Amino acid sequence: MKTLLITGGAGQIGLELGRLDWGPGVHIVAPARAALDIASAADVTAFFARTRFDAVINAAAYTAVDKAEDEAALAFAVNALGPACLADACRAQAIPLIHLSTDYVFAGDKDTPYTEDDPTRPLGVYGASKLAGEWAVRAAAPRHVILRTAWLVSAHRSNFLKTMRRLSRERAAIDVVADQIGSPTSAADVAAAVKAIALAHLADGEAPPGTYHMVNAGAASWRDLAQAIFDLDGSAAVARAITTADYPTRARRPAQSRLATAKIERDFGITPRPWRAAVADIVAELRANETVGAS
Ligand SMILES: NC(=O)c1ccc[n+]([C@@H]2O[C@H](COP(=O)([O-])OP(=O)(O)OC[C@H]3O[C@@H](n4cnc5c(N)ncnc54)[C@H](OP(=O)(O)O)[C@@H]3O)[C@@H](O)[C@H]2O)c1
């Protein structure tokens, strides 16, 4: 039996990891934040002293991009010190660490999708804290996989898809930023990729380490994504294009942060499906939940 620690089990990716069938040979331990604060070296040390893990998936993070501009200490504690603590523990036990990261490590000034080797230059505190986390993992945990993803949507917690569905029930037209282009991605699809990578590393100490990108295929602006959500939801709402300048936010965001996925396809045989198909599944899940709730 292999024992797998999943941090951030109540987050978008964490919940999807918990829904997967890991098979009879894997035992999942997914503590809530109250039971394991990854930013506390003492907590992490005590947790690893109690249980012998075979691999760790770090899906915990501080993800409030705008708030991070005013909470740098907290963002860096969770997104940089946290991964550093986990990386220390993983190195001490010689076990693999699979760590989630973000497209916001990039500046967004490239015309084509970012590859894993492209230079990073985060525009805000959140991206900087996540980049620091990547470096901590690389420096301390030799058996690591850093999986960068982007623009996550799911049926859980609050995210762009759920916000747009709510707004489409309140208004006929919604203004949405059309000059930021990215890779909309299902948290469930990322979780499936994380599972495949984790199982590969549990089965084979020589499975490839390193940095990988995992997003759904294709690109979209936030406006494109909003319109697809409305259409798939059977809503007549219209997503009206506005610019980033029309919708100022506390944190700057990359204008173009598509991620290239050729490396994960080559090394792990993971071929991401188009983002629209993934979004359709989430809209269908939310609609099904509402039907059950109403009956
Ligand atoms: N969301 C996106 O669009 C996006 C895009 C690119 C990359 N990513 C990356 O993908 C990963 C997962 O993101 P997500 O959207 O699933 O995150 P999420 O829904 O915000 O969930 C984050 C989880 O981390 C937990 N957490 C926060 N601080 C913690 C701490 N100090 N110790 C232990 N747990 C802590 C939270 O606990 P509570 O449940 O108590 O809040 C929550 O369960 C992160 O690495 C994120 O940077 C996300």
Tab-separated table of C-alpha atoms and ligand atoms in Angstrom:
chain	number	residue	atom	x	y	z
A	1	MET	CA	0.000	0.000	0.000
A	2	LYS	CA	1.346	3.465	-0.969
A	3	THR	CA	0.400	6.457	1.170
A	4	LEU	CA	-0.062	9.772	-0.614
A	5	LEU	CA	-0.272	13.155	1.117
A	6	ILE	CA	-2.459	15.724	-0.662
A	7	THR	CA	-2.332	19.274	0.710
A	8	GLY	CA	-5.041	21.776	-0.194
A	9	GLY	CA	-7.595	18.972	-0.407
A	10	ALA	CA	-10.485	21.457	-0.113
A	11	GLY	CA	-9.336	23.558	-3.094
A	12	GLN	CA	-10.438	23.259	-6.731
A	13	ILE	CA	-7.718	20.790	-7.729
A	14	GLY	CA	-7.618	19.183	-4.286
A	15	LEU	CA	-11.335	18.333	-4.399
A	16	GLU	CA	-10.956	16.832	-7.873
A	17	LEU	CA	-7.969	14.780	-6.685
A	18	GLY	CA	-10.131	13.480	-3.862
A	19	ARG	CA	-12.901	12.438	-6.266
A	20	LEU	CA	-10.590	10.236	-8.361
A	21	ASP	CA	-10.414	6.500	-7.965
A	22	TRP	CA	-6.822	5.886	-6.928
A	23	GLY	CA	-7.232	2.115	-6.830
A	24	PRO	CA	-6.794	-0.322	-3.940
A	25	GLY	CA	-3.012	0.144	-3.722
A	26	VAL	CA	-3.097	3.849	-2.768
A	27	HIS	CA	-4.150	5.371	0.545
A	28	ILE	CA	-4.890	9.117	0.435
A	29	VAL	CA	-4.259	11.428	3.389
A	30	ALA	CA	-5.731	14.896	2.711
A	31	PRO	CA	-5.647	17.051	5.841
A	32	ALA	CA	-7.565	20.321	6.079
A	33	ARG	CA	-5.556	23.512	6.502
A	34	ALA	CA	-6.304	23.442	10.266
A	35	ALA	CA	-4.620	20.031	10.560
A	36	LEU	CA	-1.614	20.900	8.364
A	37	ASP	CA	-0.550	24.496	7.721
A	38	ILE	CA	2.115	24.042	5.050
A	39	ALA	CA	3.622	27.419	5.923
A	40	SER	CA	4.512	26.131	9.391
A	41	ALA	CA	7.793	24.207	9.370
A	42	ALA	CA	6.857	22.808	12.796
A	43	ASP	CA	3.470	21.563	11.513
A	44	VAL	CA	5.059	19.919	8.478
A	45	THR	CA	7.814	18.269	10.524
A	46	ALA	CA	5.291	16.943	13.069
A	47	PHE	CA	2.995	15.662	10.315
A	48	PHE	CA	5.797	13.765	8.578
A	49	ALA	CA	7.009	12.362	11.914
A	50	ARG	CA	3.611	10.692	12.446
A	51	THR	CA	3.191	9.070	9.013
A	52	ARG	CA	5.515	7.613	6.420
A	53	PHE	CA	4.435	8.962	3.013
A	54	ASP	CA	5.403	7.596	-0.396
A	55	ALA	CA	4.667	10.816	-2.323
A	56	VAL	CA	3.299	14.320	-1.754
A	57	ILE	CA	1.012	16.424	-3.953
A	58	ASN	CA	0.995	20.101	-3.008
A	59	ALA	CA	-2.311	21.568	-4.179
A	60	ALA	CA	-2.407	24.092	-1.327
A	61	ALA	CA	-1.800	27.703	-2.226
A	62	TYR	CA	-2.658	31.316	-1.578
A	63	THR	CA	-4.593	32.075	-4.792
A	64	ALA	CA	-6.115	35.542	-4.196
A	65	VAL	CA	-4.265	37.334	-7.017
A	66	ASP	CA	-5.438	40.887	-6.219
A	67	LYS	CA	-5.387	40.574	-2.433
A	68	ALA	CA	-1.813	39.284	-2.625
A	69	GLU	CA	-0.662	42.786	-3.629
A	70	ASP	CA	-1.469	43.877	-0.054
A	71	GLU	CA	-0.617	40.581	1.690
A	72	ALA	CA	2.823	39.764	0.349
A	73	ALA	CA	3.987	38.212	3.618
A	74	LEU	CA	1.058	35.798	3.694
A	75	ALA	CA	1.295	35.006	-0.047
A	76	PHE	CA	5.021	34.219	0.237
A	77	ALA	CA	4.491	32.224	3.457
A	78	VAL	CA	1.992	29.890	1.774
A	79	ASN	CA	3.355	29.876	-1.793
A	80	ALA	CA	7.114	29.930	-1.139
A	81	LEU	CA	7.856	28.910	2.469
A	82	GLY	CA	5.126	26.209	2.326
A	83	PRO	CA	6.610	24.416	-0.708
A	84	ALA	CA	10.075	24.829	0.853
A	85	CYS	CA	8.919	23.041	4.023
A	86	LEU	CA	7.324	20.237	2.000
A	87	ALA	CA	10.410	19.969	-0.220
A	88	ASP	CA	12.659	19.587	2.847
A	89	ALA	CA	10.428	16.803	4.163
A	90	CYS	CA	10.317	15.059	0.782
A	91	ARG	CA	14.075	15.212	0.380
A	92	ALA	CA	14.586	13.803	3.897
A	93	GLN	CA	12.391	10.798	3.010
A	94	ALA	CA	13.622	10.565	-0.618
A	95	ILE	CA	10.043	10.719	-1.936
A	96	PRO	CA	8.611	12.611	-4.927
A	97	LEU	CA	6.898	16.002	-4.565
A	98	ILE	CA	4.364	17.068	-7.179
A	99	HIS	CA	3.800	20.804	-6.884
A	100	LEU	CA	1.233	22.991	-8.677
A	101	SER	CA	2.244	26.342	-10.137
A	102	THR	CA	0.865	28.981	-12.462
A	103	ASP	CA	1.011	30.794	-15.805
A	104	TYR	CA	1.309	34.014	-13.760
A	105	VAL	CA	5.068	33.348	-13.398
A	106	PHE	CA	5.244	34.765	-16.954
A	107	ALA	CA	5.030	38.417	-18.036
A	108	GLY	CA	2.680	37.770	-20.952
A	109	ASP	CA	4.781	39.506	-23.585
A	110	LYS	CA	5.339	36.465	-25.825
A	111	ASP	CA	3.302	35.951	-29.030
A	112	THR	CA	3.292	32.147	-28.908
A	113	PRO	CA	2.499	29.703	-26.050
A	114	TYR	CA	5.054	29.660	-23.237
A	115	THR	CA	7.235	26.580	-22.967
A	116	GLU	CA	8.677	25.283	-19.705
A	117	ASP	CA	12.083	26.816	-20.509
A	118	ASP	CA	10.886	30.322	-21.304
A	119	PRO	CA	12.178	33.060	-18.997
A	120	THR	CA	9.869	33.907	-16.093
A	121	ARG	CA	9.022	37.463	-15.043
A	122	PRO	CA	5.938	37.700	-12.842
A	123	LEU	CA	3.980	40.953	-12.939
A	124	GLY	CA	2.582	40.757	-9.408
A	125	VAL	CA	3.061	39.460	-5.879
A	126	TYR	CA	1.051	36.257	-6.449
A	127	GLY	CA	3.157	35.259	-9.474
A	128	ALA	CA	6.370	36.203	-7.660
A	129	SER	CA	5.394	34.119	-4.629
A	130	LYS	CA	4.564	31.126	-6.850
A	131	LEU	CA	7.883	31.509	-8.698
A	132	ALA	CA	9.703	31.554	-5.354
A	133	GLY	CA	7.850	28.327	-4.499
A	134	GLU	CA	9.057	26.745	-7.732
A	135	TRP	CA	12.652	27.642	-6.900
A	136	ALA	CA	12.310	26.259	-3.373
A	137	VAL	CA	11.018	22.947	-4.758
A	138	ARG	CA	13.785	22.749	-7.388
A	139	ALA	CA	16.466	23.594	-4.834
A	140	ALA	CA	15.385	21.242	-2.061
A	141	ALA	CA	13.522	18.272	-3.575
A	142	PRO	CA	15.489	16.340	-6.193
A	143	ARG	CA	12.470	14.148	-7.035
A	144	HIS	CA	10.026	16.885	-7.999
A	145	VAL	CA	7.475	17.625	-10.687
A	146	ILE	CA	6.342	21.256	-10.965
A	147	LEU	CA	3.090	21.355	-12.894
A	148	ARG	CA	2.125	24.811	-14.126
A	149	THR	CA	-1.509	25.287	-14.983
A	150	ALA	CA	-3.770	28.270	-15.725
A	151	TRP	CA	-7.239	29.819	-15.705
A	152	LEU	CA	-8.778	27.035	-13.600
A	153	VAL	CA	-12.498	26.373	-13.688
A	154	SER	CA	-14.505	23.753	-11.836
A	155	ALA	CA	-17.838	23.144	-10.162
A	156	HIS	CA	-16.248	24.011	-6.807
A	157	ARG	CA	-15.446	27.086	-4.739
A	158	SER	CA	-15.574	30.429	-6.513
A	159	ASN	CA	-14.105	30.739	-9.988
A	160	PHE	CA	-14.718	32.622	-13.247
A	161	LEU	CA	-17.150	30.047	-14.624
A	162	LYS	CA	-19.391	30.133	-11.567
A	163	THR	CA	-19.269	33.933	-11.403
A	164	MET	CA	-20.254	34.251	-15.073
A	165	ARG	CA	-23.158	31.817	-14.679
A	166	ARG	CA	-24.453	33.822	-11.717
A	167	LEU	CA	-24.147	37.120	-13.623
A	168	SER	CA	-25.903	35.644	-16.672
A	169	ARG	CA	-28.961	35.073	-14.495
A	170	GLU	CA	-28.943	38.721	-13.396
A	171	ARG	CA	-28.103	40.602	-16.627
A	172	ALA	CA	-28.622	40.263	-20.388
A	173	ALA	CA	-25.147	41.589	-21.221
A	174	ILE	CA	-21.935	41.317	-19.240
A	175	ASP	CA	-18.748	43.278	-19.947
A	176	VAL	CA	-15.740	40.962	-20.013
A	177	VAL	CA	-12.050	41.622	-20.711
A	178	ALA	CA	-11.149	40.564	-24.266
A	179	ASP	CA	-7.467	41.527	-24.470
A	180	GLN	CA	-6.092	38.921	-22.070
A	181	ILE	CA	-5.547	35.566	-23.773
A	182	GLY	CA	-4.940	32.332	-21.901
A	183	SER	CA	-5.618	28.624	-21.586
A	184	PRO	CA	-8.914	27.910	-19.810
A	185	THR	CA	-8.464	24.664	-17.902
A	186	SER	CA	-10.596	22.216	-15.984
A	187	ALA	CA	-9.375	21.448	-12.460
A	188	ALA	CA	-10.614	17.883	-13.051
A	189	ASP	CA	-8.340	17.484	-16.080
A	190	VAL	CA	-5.370	18.815	-14.109
A	191	ALA	CA	-6.196	16.396	-11.286
A	192	ALA	CA	-6.244	13.490	-13.749
A	193	ALA	CA	-2.818	14.555	-15.044
A	194	VAL	CA	-1.476	14.872	-11.486
A	195	LYS	CA	-2.746	11.372	-10.723
A	196	ALA	CA	-1.038	9.921	-13.811
A	197	ILE	CA	2.243	11.613	-12.888
A	198	ALA	CA	1.995	10.598	-9.234
A	199	LEU	CA	1.326	6.958	-10.147
A	200	ALA	CA	4.221	7.010	-12.630
A	201	HIS	CA	6.537	8.275	-9.875
A	202	LEU	CA	5.212	5.803	-7.294
A	203	ALA	CA	5.812	2.939	-9.715
A	204	ASP	CA	9.199	4.036	-11.021
A	205	GLY	CA	11.924	5.955	-9.190
A	206	GLU	CA	13.315	6.944	-12.583
A	207	ALA	CA	10.079	8.612	-13.847
A	208	PRO	CA	10.938	12.003	-15.332
A	209	PRO	CA	11.296	14.929	-12.873
A	210	GLY	CA	11.156	18.603	-13.856
A	211	THR	CA	8.783	21.368	-14.859
A	212	TYR	CA	5.695	20.700	-16.997
A	213	HIS	CA	2.731	22.631	-18.357
A	214	MET	CA	-0.794	21.184	-18.124
A	215	VAL	CA	-3.700	23.176	-19.570
A	216	ASN	CA	-6.634	22.307	-21.796
A	217	ALA	CA	-6.019	22.690	-25.544
A	218	GLY	CA	-6.786	25.908	-27.381
A	219	ALA	CA	-6.760	29.556	-26.369
A	220	ALA	CA	-9.403	32.061	-25.367
A	221	SER	CA	-9.899	35.538	-23.983
A	222	TRP	CA	-11.947	35.945	-20.812
A	223	ARG	CA	-14.725	37.227	-23.103
A	224	ASP	CA	-14.531	34.105	-25.316
A	225	LEU	CA	-14.678	31.922	-22.223
A	226	ALA	CA	-17.647	33.816	-20.794
A	227	GLN	CA	-19.573	33.544	-24.069
A	228	ALA	CA	-18.873	29.809	-24.271
A	229	ILE	CA	-20.159	29.384	-20.701
A	230	PHE	CA	-23.365	31.251	-21.559
A	231	ASP	CA	-23.883	29.247	-24.764
A	232	LEU	CA	-23.221	25.884	-23.127
A	233	ASP	CA	-25.547	26.840	-20.289
A	234	GLY	CA	-28.391	27.636	-22.705
A	235	SER	CA	-28.309	31.286	-21.638
A	236	ALA	CA	-29.047	34.127	-24.078
A	237	ALA	CA	-26.611	36.419	-22.240
A	238	VAL	CA	-24.014	38.253	-24.305
A	239	ALA	CA	-20.387	38.774	-23.259
A	240	ARG	CA	-19.422	42.285	-24.429
A	241	ALA	CA	-15.738	42.896	-25.134
A	242	ILE	CA	-13.945	45.444	-22.971
A	243	THR	CA	-10.231	46.100	-22.459
A	244	THR	CA	-8.029	45.556	-19.441
A	245	ALA	CA	-7.875	49.346	-19.112
A	246	ASP	CA	-11.686	49.410	-18.805
A	247	TYR	CA	-11.555	46.959	-15.883
A	248	PRO	CA	-8.695	47.991	-13.594
A	249	THR	CA	-7.629	45.443	-10.992
A	250	ARG	CA	-5.211	45.692	-8.058
A	251	ALA	CA	-2.771	43.206	-9.655
A	252	ARG	CA	-1.455	43.362	-13.198
A	253	ARG	CA	-2.098	40.226	-15.233
A	254	PRO	CA	-0.243	38.818	-18.260
A	255	ALA	CA	-1.848	39.795	-21.580
A	256	GLN	CA	-0.943	36.455	-23.170
A	257	SER	CA	-0.208	33.453	-20.988
A	258	ARG	CA	-1.037	30.431	-23.135
A	259	LEU	CA	1.011	27.415	-22.050
A	260	ALA	CA	2.516	24.851	-24.435
A	261	THR	CA	1.897	21.216	-23.469
A	262	ALA	CA	4.148	19.277	-25.858
A	263	LYS	CA	6.483	18.236	-23.011
A	264	ILE	CA	3.819	16.557	-20.835
A	265	GLU	CA	2.456	14.838	-23.942
A	266	ARG	CA	5.937	13.545	-24.817
A	267	ASP	CA	7.031	12.417	-21.319
A	268	PHE	CA	3.750	11.236	-19.763
A	269	GLY	CA	1.485	10.587	-22.768
A	270	ILE	CA	-1.038	13.164	-21.513
A	271	THR	CA	-2.909	14.836	-24.390
A	272	PRO	CA	-5.145	17.635	-23.081
A	273	ARG	CA	-8.625	17.889	-24.616
A	274	PRO	CA	-10.023	21.197	-25.946
A	275	TRP	CA	-11.041	23.659	-23.236
A	276	ARG	CA	-14.598	23.973	-24.567
A	277	ALA	CA	-15.285	20.246	-24.013
A	278	ALA	CA	-13.929	20.538	-20.478
A	279	VAL	CA	-16.072	23.610	-19.763
A	280	ALA	CA	-19.124	21.784	-21.146
A	281	ASP	CA	-18.631	19.004	-18.569
A	282	ILE	CA	-18.479	21.498	-15.703
A	283	VAL	CA	-21.579	23.382	-16.856
A	284	ALA	CA	-23.381	20.021	-17.166
A	285	GLU	CA	-22.291	19.060	-13.639
A	286	LEU	CA	-23.540	22.342	-12.184
A	287	ARG	CA	-26.854	22.008	-14.049
A	288	ALA	CA	-27.252	18.411	-12.853
A	289	ASN	CA	-26.563	19.491	-9.253
A	290	GLU	CA	-29.240	22.181	-9.560
A	291	THR	CA	-31.754	19.658	-10.924
A	292	VAL	CA	-31.065	17.331	-8.000
A	293	GLY	CA	-31.260	20.253	-5.561
A	294	ALA	CA	-34.613	21.369	-7.002
A	295	SER	CA	-36.255	17.939	-6.951
B	1	LIG	N1	-7.168	29.042	-9.587
B	1	LIG	C1	-6.513	29.244	-10.733
B	1	LIG	O1	-7.046	29.813	-11.709
B	1	LIG	C2	-5.082	28.776	-10.883
B	1	LIG	C3	-4.394	29.103	-12.053
B	1	LIG	C4	-3.079	28.654	-12.203
B	1	LIG	C5	-2.483	27.897	-11.214
B	1	LIG	N2	-3.162	27.609	-10.077
B	1	LIG	C6	-2.476	26.831	-9.041
B	1	LIG	O2	-3.151	25.594	-8.881
B	1	LIG	C7	-3.058	25.174	-7.517
B	1	LIG	C8	-4.434	24.881	-6.973
B	1	LIG	O3	-5.251	26.049	-7.122
B	1	LIG	P1	-6.787	26.027	-6.704
B	1	LIG	O4	-7.502	26.995	-7.587
B	1	LIG	O5	-7.236	24.619	-6.595
B	1	LIG	O6	-6.684	26.684	-5.243
B	1	LIG	P2	-7.848	27.011	-4.236
B	1	LIG	O7	-9.165	26.512	-4.749
B	1	LIG	O8	-7.695	28.456	-3.852
B	1	LIG	O9	-7.476	26.097	-2.983
B	1	LIG	C9	-6.299	26.279	-2.283
B	1	LIG	C10	-6.320	25.365	-1.092
B	1	LIG	O10	-5.123	25.617	-0.327
B	1	LIG	C11	-5.493	25.681	1.031
B	1	LIG	N3	-4.516	26.462	1.789
B	1	LIG	C12	-4.296	27.804	1.745
B	1	LIG	N4	-3.321	28.138	2.592
B	1	LIG	C13	-2.906	26.977	3.177
B	1	LIG	C14	-1.926	26.667	4.156
B	1	LIG	N5	-1.157	27.624	4.715
B	1	LIG	N6	-1.758	25.380	4.517
B	1	LIG	C15	-2.537	24.398	3.979
B	1	LIG	N7	-3.484	24.627	3.062
B	1	LIG	C16	-3.659	25.914	2.678
B	1	LIG	C17	-6.880	26.302	1.041
B	1	LIG	O11	-7.483	26.038	2.274
B	1	LIG	P3	-8.966	26.552	2.646
B	1	LIG	O12	-9.878	25.507	2.034
B	1	LIG	O13	-8.975	26.529	4.123
B	1	LIG	O14	-9.123	27.899	2.001
B	1	LIG	C18	-7.509	25.586	-0.145
B	1	LIG	O15	-8.041	24.343	0.249
B	1	LIG	C19	-2.300	26.281	-6.788
B	1	LIG	O16	-0.945	25.959	-6.752
B	1	LIG	C20	-2.503	27.496	-7.671
B	1	LIG	O17	-1.460	28.434	-7.524
B	1	LIG	C21	-4.464	28.031	-9.880
